[in-house]
Amino acid sequence: MAIYIDPDVVQDIDNINSSVFRYLIKKHKEYCRKLQKNYDYYLGKHKILSSDMEDTEKVRVFSNYAKYVVDISTGYYLGEPVKYNSDKANKNKQKKEILNAGIQASIQNGAVRQYDWEESKQIDISRAIDVYDNQTISECDAKIAKHIGIFGEAYELEYANNKENPEPRTTVVDPRNCIMVRDNTVEHNKLFAIVYQEQEDLGEVKYYDVTVYTDHNMKKYRSTNLEDFEFKPIVGSEAEHYFGEVPIVEYQNNDERQGDFEQCIPLIDGLNELLSDRITDKKKFVNSLLAMFGITLDDDDIKILNKERFLDGIPLDARIEYIQKVFDESSMNVLCNDIIREIHKMTLTVDMTDNNFAGNSSGQALMLKLMTMNILVKSKMRSFEKGLKKRFEMYNHWLTIKGEMVLIDKKELDIIFTIAMPIDKAEIVNMVTSLQGIVDNKTLISQLWFVKDVDEVLENLKIQKKEAQQEYLDSFGLTKSTEQYGEESNNKSQEEKADE
């Protein structure tokens, strides 16, 4: 949560008053109710499981569309780890890491475009990439993306590990324990950040453990209990962090800080009620009451009926039937499908189980069906790119102070996402075949999804052509190699140019 305050309220950020902590934590606790509700729905703790508890016969089931929406949107644009450009990295090796079914997209000045490895400006970020790889930074990215989808916001903390040769590290902070404090100007500059947790000592006394991060240091505070909000600094806890600014990176899902499924919670509740009532009706149908008209049975008759499933000697005008509620199964199916369709429409996701989704659809048709998801993930990628560049800027500052990197403008950095877009392979092959002789070979070969290095393929084609020419000459008993012919032709051309 970001809280905007007047900078004059906090005169000295190195010694924050208890009243400031009291105000910030109370505001954050109120906001956390929404965050906790979203997290409960993601875990499957839906409203249906605690409603109508007096009805013991009611069956309570739920369909966890909250988890489905978050996981499928996250995997669509972050299933493959984020890539960064580097002149020290082998470009061919980078290309080989591209997914066969993926489309490379980069962010530049807030615009999403297909990434061109040839046109990109290469810079040396190899040391930062090494630090990323040493901690498997892609796991942090995946957690951040999940938090963005659930809570509508996410936070990460940059710190240095305690090894003999320390390196910067990243850890994901739960939004329910983090407060970003910004000024109330139009730019909303960061003042400081708070990470707090409820702790308990051996005497079972609960208290708040608070860590304050400023643009130059970190400092810990502790309250006496949870009620009085009297905080005291912990002696010896203050330390410099060398990241150049508040070492907390903030990510937003949207301007409203809403999760992917937050607006569809009522629809999810309605679907859960419909499914629960449907199964409850089925259960009651099996356990229907047996009504008898014009006849009474004693205990012996009931025993015979239960055992033999047959009853003889009843009056001719008697009638026996089950009492059951009649419901229209087809109408319930229509209503259920309508709710599911509305959930997918409001969350901009696709229903992968829909029989009409794939089938025999062409690649272009699939792209049209996935257009809403592309709109969703492009918005997410723009927000994610801003946070990733801020992380790189802090890492770069820390490593520069240690003499392991030079300062690099974050605007020079390309962030590359791999979107899991399906492709129509047969259509691409037909297109490449039909354009031969019209478009140059390098362009055509670059369209083939299985080709990782176009230049290598072109070189192999030249070698293959020379070998074919040599085999043709050998068939006529000509042993002169094509290389010799090539050298002679080159010498002749050079002589002709000299004469001119």
PDB file of C-alpha atoms in Angstrom, residues 273-424:
ATOM      1  CA  GLU A 273     -24.081 -20.946  -5.216  1.00  0.00           C
ATOM      2  CA  LEU A 274     -25.425 -22.367  -8.468  1.00  0.00           C
ATOM      3  CA  LEU A 275     -23.104 -25.373  -8.406  1.00  0.00           C
ATOM      4  CA  SER A 276     -23.801 -26.031  -4.711  1.00  0.00           C
ATOM      5  CA  ASP A 277     -27.575 -25.829  -5.158  1.00  0.00           C
ATOM      6  CA  ARG A 278     -27.339 -28.081  -8.177  1.00  0.00           C
ATOM      7  CA  ILE A 279     -25.489 -30.806  -6.290  1.00  0.00           C
ATOM      8  CA  THR A 280     -27.721 -30.344  -3.229  1.00  0.00           C
ATOM      9  CA  ASP A 281     -30.811 -30.867  -5.399  1.00  0.00           C
ATOM     10  CA  LYS A 282     -29.265 -34.042  -6.807  1.00  0.00           C
ATOM     11  CA  LYS A 283     -28.583 -35.269  -3.296  1.00  0.00           C
ATOM     12  CA  LYS A 284     -32.145 -34.523  -2.199  1.00  0.00           C
ATOM     13  CA  PHE A 285     -33.456 -36.236  -5.329  1.00  0.00           C
ATOM     14  CA  VAL A 286     -31.700 -39.448  -4.293  1.00  0.00           C
ATOM     15  CA  ASN A 287     -33.042 -39.104  -0.741  1.00  0.00           C
ATOM     16  CA  SER A 288     -36.607 -38.251  -1.782  1.00  0.00           C
ATOM     17  CA  LEU A 289     -39.523 -38.967   0.608  1.00  0.00           C
ATOM     18  CA  LEU A 290     -41.918 -41.816  -0.198  1.00  0.00           C
ATOM     19  CA  ALA A 291     -45.563 -40.702   0.059  1.00  0.00           C
ATOM     20  CA  MET A 292     -48.434 -43.218   0.343  1.00  0.00           C
ATOM     21  CA  PHE A 293     -52.045 -42.359  -0.350  1.00  0.00           C
ATOM     22  CA  GLY A 294     -54.860 -44.673   0.785  1.00  0.00           C
ATOM     23  CA  ILE A 295     -52.578 -47.132   2.524  1.00  0.00           C
ATOM     24  CA  THR A 296     -50.640 -47.493   5.752  1.00  0.00           C
ATOM     25  CA  LEU A 297     -47.709 -49.798   6.405  1.00  0.00           C
ATOM     26  CA  ASP A 298     -46.737 -51.371   9.687  1.00  0.00           C
ATOM     27  CA  ASP A 299     -43.175 -52.178  10.728  1.00  0.00           C
ATOM     28  CA  ASP A 300     -43.277 -55.674   9.219  1.00  0.00           C
ATOM     29  CA  ASP A 301     -44.412 -54.318   5.836  1.00  0.00           C
ATOM     30  CA  ILE A 302     -41.589 -51.766   5.860  1.00  0.00           C
ATOM     31  CA  LYS A 303     -39.041 -54.492   6.583  1.00  0.00           C
ATOM     32  CA  ILE A 304     -40.391 -56.600   3.700  1.00  0.00           C
ATOM     33  CA  LEU A 305     -40.308 -53.556   1.392  1.00  0.00           C
ATOM     34  CA  ASN A 306     -36.695 -52.746   2.284  1.00  0.00           C
ATOM     35  CA  LYS A 307     -35.595 -56.339   1.853  1.00  0.00           C
ATOM     36  CA  GLU A 308     -37.498 -57.548  -1.200  1.00  0.00           C
ATOM     37  CA  ARG A 309     -38.148 -54.153  -2.853  1.00  0.00           C
ATOM     38  CA  PHE A 310     -41.682 -55.428  -3.487  1.00  0.00           C
ATOM     39  CA  LEU A 311     -45.021 -54.896  -1.766  1.00  0.00           C
ATOM     40  CA  ASP A 312     -48.156 -57.019  -2.313  1.00  0.00           C
ATOM     41  CA  GLY A 313     -51.749 -56.726  -1.170  1.00  0.00           C
ATOM     42  CA  ILE A 314     -52.213 -52.969  -1.334  1.00  0.00           C
ATOM     43  CA  PRO A 315     -55.708 -51.567  -2.122  1.00  0.00           C
ATOM     44  CA  LEU A 316     -56.592 -50.885  -5.745  1.00  0.00           C
ATOM     45  CA  ASP A 317     -57.219 -47.205  -5.121  1.00  0.00           C
ATOM     46  CA  ALA A 318     -53.951 -46.737  -3.204  1.00  0.00           C
ATOM     47  CA  ARG A 319     -51.106 -44.663  -4.645  1.00  0.00           C
ATOM     48  CA  ILE A 320     -47.412 -44.580  -3.771  1.00  0.00           C
ATOM     49  CA  GLU A 321     -44.969 -41.970  -5.155  1.00  0.00           C
ATOM     50  CA  TYR A 322     -41.875 -39.960  -4.258  1.00  0.00           C
ATOM     51  CA  ILE A 323     -42.070 -36.311  -3.218  1.00  0.00           C
ATOM     52  CA  GLN A 324     -39.405 -34.490  -5.183  1.00  0.00           C
ATOM     53  CA  LYS A 325     -38.631 -31.017  -6.456  1.00  0.00           C
ATOM     54  CA  VAL A 326     -38.677 -30.705 -10.215  1.00  0.00           C
ATOM     55  CA  PHE A 327     -35.939 -28.532 -11.692  1.00  0.00           C
ATOM     56  CA  ASP A 328     -34.973 -27.694 -15.263  1.00  0.00           C
ATOM     57  CA  GLU A 329     -31.470 -29.047 -15.836  1.00  0.00           C
ATOM     58  CA  SER A 330     -31.067 -27.365 -19.220  1.00  0.00           C
ATOM     59  CA  SER A 331     -31.913 -23.927 -17.801  1.00  0.00           C
ATOM     60  CA  MET A 332     -29.344 -24.390 -15.058  1.00  0.00           C
ATOM     61  CA  ASN A 333     -26.728 -25.327 -17.663  1.00  0.00           C
ATOM     62  CA  VAL A 334     -27.478 -22.173 -19.637  1.00  0.00           C
ATOM     63  CA  LEU A 335     -27.188 -20.009 -16.523  1.00  0.00           C
ATOM     64  CA  CYS A 336     -23.936 -21.699 -15.473  1.00  0.00           C
ATOM     65  CA  ASN A 337     -22.394 -21.170 -18.923  1.00  0.00           C
ATOM     66  CA  ASP A 338     -23.510 -17.542 -18.939  1.00  0.00           C
ATOM     67  CA  ILE A 339     -21.770 -16.868 -15.616  1.00  0.00           C
ATOM     68  CA  ILE A 340     -18.572 -18.581 -16.768  1.00  0.00           C
ATOM     69  CA  ARG A 341     -18.602 -16.620 -20.018  1.00  0.00           C
ATOM     70  CA  GLU A 342     -19.098 -13.381 -18.096  1.00  0.00           C
ATOM     71  CA  ILE A 343     -16.152 -14.178 -15.797  1.00  0.00           C
ATOM     72  CA  HIS A 344     -13.853 -14.698 -18.778  1.00  0.00           C
ATOM     73  CA  LYS A 345     -15.132 -11.536 -20.442  1.00  0.00           C
ATOM     74  CA  MET A 346     -14.602  -9.338 -17.390  1.00  0.00           C
ATOM     75  CA  THR A 347     -11.137 -10.756 -16.632  1.00  0.00           C
ATOM     76  CA  LEU A 348      -9.977 -10.652 -20.297  1.00  0.00           C
ATOM     77  CA  THR A 349      -9.008 -14.325 -20.179  1.00  0.00           C
ATOM     78  CA  VAL A 350      -9.936 -17.179 -22.495  1.00  0.00           C
ATOM     79  CA  ASP A 351     -11.637 -20.438 -21.622  1.00  0.00           C
ATOM     80  CA  MET A 352      -9.132 -23.110 -22.611  1.00  0.00           C
ATOM     81  CA  THR A 353     -11.753 -25.851 -22.103  1.00  0.00           C
ATOM     82  CA  ASP A 354     -14.130 -24.319 -24.644  1.00  0.00           C
ATOM     83  CA  ASN A 355     -14.596 -26.684 -27.587  1.00  0.00           C
ATOM     84  CA  ASN A 356     -14.853 -23.704 -29.924  1.00  0.00           C
ATOM     85  CA  PHE A 357     -11.576 -22.182 -28.751  1.00  0.00           C
ATOM     86  CA  ALA A 358      -9.105 -24.192 -30.793  1.00  0.00           C
ATOM     87  CA  GLY A 359     -10.466 -26.979 -32.963  1.00  0.00           C
ATOM     88  CA  ASN A 360      -9.295 -26.473 -36.532  1.00  0.00           C
ATOM     89  CA  SER A 361      -8.754 -22.731 -36.123  1.00  0.00           C
ATOM     90  CA  SER A 362      -5.976 -21.106 -38.122  1.00  0.00           C
ATOM     91  CA  GLY A 363      -3.141 -19.201 -36.531  1.00  0.00           C
ATOM     92  CA  GLN A 364      -4.794 -15.885 -37.378  1.00  0.00           C
ATOM     93  CA  ALA A 365      -8.079 -17.028 -35.832  1.00  0.00           C
ATOM     94  CA  LEU A 366      -6.295 -18.065 -32.634  1.00  0.00           C
ATOM     95  CA  MET A 367      -4.591 -14.669 -32.460  1.00  0.00           C
ATOM     96  CA  LEU A 368      -7.983 -12.966 -32.718  1.00  0.00           C
ATOM     97  CA  LYS A 369      -9.394 -15.166 -29.947  1.00  0.00           C
ATOM     98  CA  LEU A 370      -6.394 -14.332 -27.756  1.00  0.00           C
ATOM     99  CA  MET A 371      -6.604 -10.606 -28.507  1.00  0.00           C
ATOM    100  CA  THR A 372      -8.161  -9.812 -25.110  1.00  0.00           C
ATOM    101  CA  MET A 373      -5.370 -11.639 -23.298  1.00  0.00           C
ATOM    102  CA  ASN A 374      -2.803  -9.762 -25.374  1.00  0.00           C
ATOM    103  CA  ILE A 375      -4.393  -6.487 -24.294  1.00  0.00           C
ATOM    104  CA  LEU A 376      -4.246  -7.632 -20.667  1.00  0.00           C
ATOM    105  CA  VAL A 377      -0.625  -8.786 -20.667  1.00  0.00           C
ATOM    106  CA  LYS A 378       0.625  -5.739 -22.583  1.00  0.00           C
ATOM    107  CA  SER A 379      -0.686  -3.565 -19.782  1.00  0.00           C
ATOM    108  CA  LYS A 380       0.979  -5.852 -17.250  1.00  0.00           C
ATOM    109  CA  MET A 381       4.256  -5.838 -19.179  1.00  0.00           C
ATOM    110  CA  ARG A 382       4.401  -2.044 -19.190  1.00  0.00           C
ATOM    111  CA  SER A 383       3.941  -1.951 -15.428  1.00  0.00           C
ATOM    112  CA  PHE A 384       6.380  -4.826 -14.891  1.00  0.00           C
ATOM    113  CA  GLU A 385       9.018  -3.185 -17.075  1.00  0.00           C
ATOM    114  CA  LYS A 386       9.005  -0.082 -14.889  1.00  0.00           C
ATOM    115  CA  GLY A 387       9.748  -2.132 -11.766  1.00  0.00           C
ATOM    116  CA  LEU A 388      12.404  -4.290 -13.447  1.00  0.00           C
ATOM    117  CA  LYS A 389      14.267  -1.201 -14.643  1.00  0.00           C
ATOM    118  CA  LYS A 390      14.109   0.261 -11.140  1.00  0.00           C
ATOM    119  CA  ARG A 391      15.590  -2.976  -9.766  1.00  0.00           C
ATOM    120  CA  PHE A 392      18.377  -2.880 -12.349  1.00  0.00           C
ATOM    121  CA  GLU A 393      19.094   0.753 -11.488  1.00  0.00           C
ATOM    122  CA  MET A 394      19.570  -0.142  -7.803  1.00  0.00           C
ATOM    123  CA  TYR A 395      21.736  -3.160  -8.610  1.00  0.00           C
ATOM    124  CA  ASN A 396      23.798  -1.052 -10.994  1.00  0.00           C
ATOM    125  CA  HIS A 397      24.298   1.638  -8.314  1.00  0.00           C
ATOM    126  CA  TRP A 398      25.393  -0.941  -5.714  1.00  0.00           C
ATOM    127  CA  LEU A 399      27.792  -2.713  -8.101  1.00  0.00           C
ATOM    128  CA  THR A 400      29.205   0.615  -9.307  1.00  0.00           C
ATOM    129  CA  ILE A 401      30.073   1.620  -5.739  1.00  0.00           C
ATOM    130  CA  LYS A 402      31.835  -1.730  -5.354  1.00  0.00           C
ATOM    131  CA  GLY A 403      33.743  -1.102  -8.605  1.00  0.00           C
ATOM    132  CA  GLU A 404      32.209  -4.078 -10.432  1.00  0.00           C
ATOM    133  CA  MET A 405      30.198  -2.126 -13.027  1.00  0.00           C
ATOM    134  CA  VAL A 406      29.975   1.288 -14.624  1.00  0.00           C
ATOM    135  CA  LEU A 407      26.849   3.412 -14.379  1.00  0.00           C
ATOM    136  CA  ILE A 408      24.357   2.561 -17.114  1.00  0.00           C
ATOM    137  CA  ASP A 409      21.291   4.604 -17.958  1.00  0.00           C
ATOM    138  CA  LYS A 410      18.260   2.376 -17.397  1.00  0.00           C
ATOM    139  CA  LYS A 411      16.744   3.795 -20.605  1.00  0.00           C
ATOM    140  CA  GLU A 412      19.444   1.888 -22.509  1.00  0.00           C
ATOM    141  CA  LEU A 413      18.172  -1.410 -21.120  1.00  0.00           C
ATOM    142  CA  ASP A 414      15.828  -3.604 -23.168  1.00  0.00           C
ATOM    143  CA  ILE A 415      13.402  -5.833 -21.253  1.00  0.00           C
ATOM    144  CA  ILE A 416      12.323  -8.829 -23.338  1.00  0.00           C
ATOM    145  CA  PHE A 417       9.220 -10.865 -22.524  1.00  0.00           C
ATOM    146  CA  THR A 418       8.264 -14.098 -24.279  1.00  0.00           C
ATOM    147  CA  ILE A 419       4.524 -14.321 -24.887  1.00  0.00           C
ATOM    148  CA  ALA A 420       3.210 -17.877 -25.151  1.00  0.00           C
ATOM    149  CA  MET A 421       1.414 -17.223 -28.435  1.00  0.00           C
ATOM    150  CA  PRO A 422       0.480 -20.325 -30.475  1.00  0.00           C
ATOM    151  CA  ILE A 423       1.556 -20.308 -34.123  1.00  0.00           C
ATOM    152  CA  ASP A 424       0.241 -22.046 -37.245  1.00  0.00           C
TER     153      ASP A 424
END
